Amino acid sequence: MLCDCHIHMVLDGENWRAAIARHKNGPDEVYVRKTLENYARLGFAYLRDGGDKWGVGLLAKRIAPEYGIRYTSPGAPLCRAGHYGGFIGEKYADEKECAALVRKQRSAGADFIKLMISGIMDFDQFGVLSEPGLAPEEIRQVIRIARDMGLSVMAHANGAETVIAAAEAGVDTIEHGAYLTREALEAMRENNVIWVPTLSTIGNLRGKGRFNEQSVEKILKSAMDNVALFASMGGFVAPGTDAGAWAVPHGSLTEYALLKQCLGERFEAILDRGTRELEARF
Ligand SMILES: [Zn+2]
């Protein structure tokens, strides 16, 4: 039984603008059904969506049981106005707007809340993020808002400082998690945070010629080393490809392959444990 703990039904792994345009008059149910059918045929039984503001993930969640798939969705990801995530998520300017958006997702049928609290990797430059994360106090506030409403929290987060703030505030999963330090990994383990490292978003860039190949290799190696270290510390690791992101098609099995490469022969036991924990909260 396979699972993917981070996908975007709205995207298609190729061109995000064209993918989003497909749903401009409402979610394209034919596309969603075709994608779910493909997942079912490959043997996926659990999918967790990373969110979109057009209701595509929510539609998938409603019809996925017809394909024997348990599918959970956050509705739209929430991002701070002026920061990364506005292309796919809903924006809030302050705490009050954030709380209103959390309530809105919940009444639209969201199973949990997805927060965007940092930038993304610059694949051409090792160690560089597109922007720093939100201030730690802001991170704590937005996580508290969701948790106070009884919702689990999935956070898009890169960089040690951002991840430490999120872990201490009670985030459930960290997505991506580039450039983590030992201190950040310890904060995650101590707070029972599940790490979904989405190695596919890096690994699948290799040999594509779109980014500096040496940087991509270096970014991948640092992430894989951290995953191995985190697992050896007893941290929860779960497989999520970020399917729909560029070069990551739906139904991709690359995450399992990359995690196997860094976790070695204990890979199945480690992923079983991480996935069980994630499915219990999401
Ligand atoms: Zn994502």
PDB file of N, CA and C and ligand atoms in Angstrom, residues 6 8 114 242, ligand 1:
ATOM      1  N   HIS A   6       2.113  14.497   0.454  1.00  0.00           N
ATOM      2  CA  HIS A   6       2.184  15.885  -0.017  1.00  0.00           C
ATOM      3  C   HIS A   6       2.023  15.907  -1.535  1.00  0.00           C
ATOM      4  N   HIS A   8      -0.254  18.117  -4.872  1.00  0.00           N
ATOM      5  CA  HIS A   8      -1.149  19.218  -5.232  1.00  0.00           C
ATOM      6  C   HIS A   8      -1.958  18.766  -6.435  1.00  0.00           C
ATOM      7  N   LYS A 114      -2.922  24.388   6.274  1.00  0.00           N
ATOM      8  CA  LYS A 114      -1.588  24.439   5.667  1.00  0.00           C
ATOM      9  C   LYS A 114      -1.099  25.883   5.719  1.00  0.00           C
ATOM     10  N   ASP A 242       5.395  16.109  -3.181  1.00  0.00           N
ATOM     11  CA  ASP A 242       5.003  17.438  -3.694  1.00  0.00           C
ATOM     12  C   ASP A 242       4.557  17.284  -5.152  1.00  0.00           C
TER      13      ASP A 242
HETATM   14 ZN    ZN B   1       3.596  21.629  -1.933  1.00  0.00          ZN
END
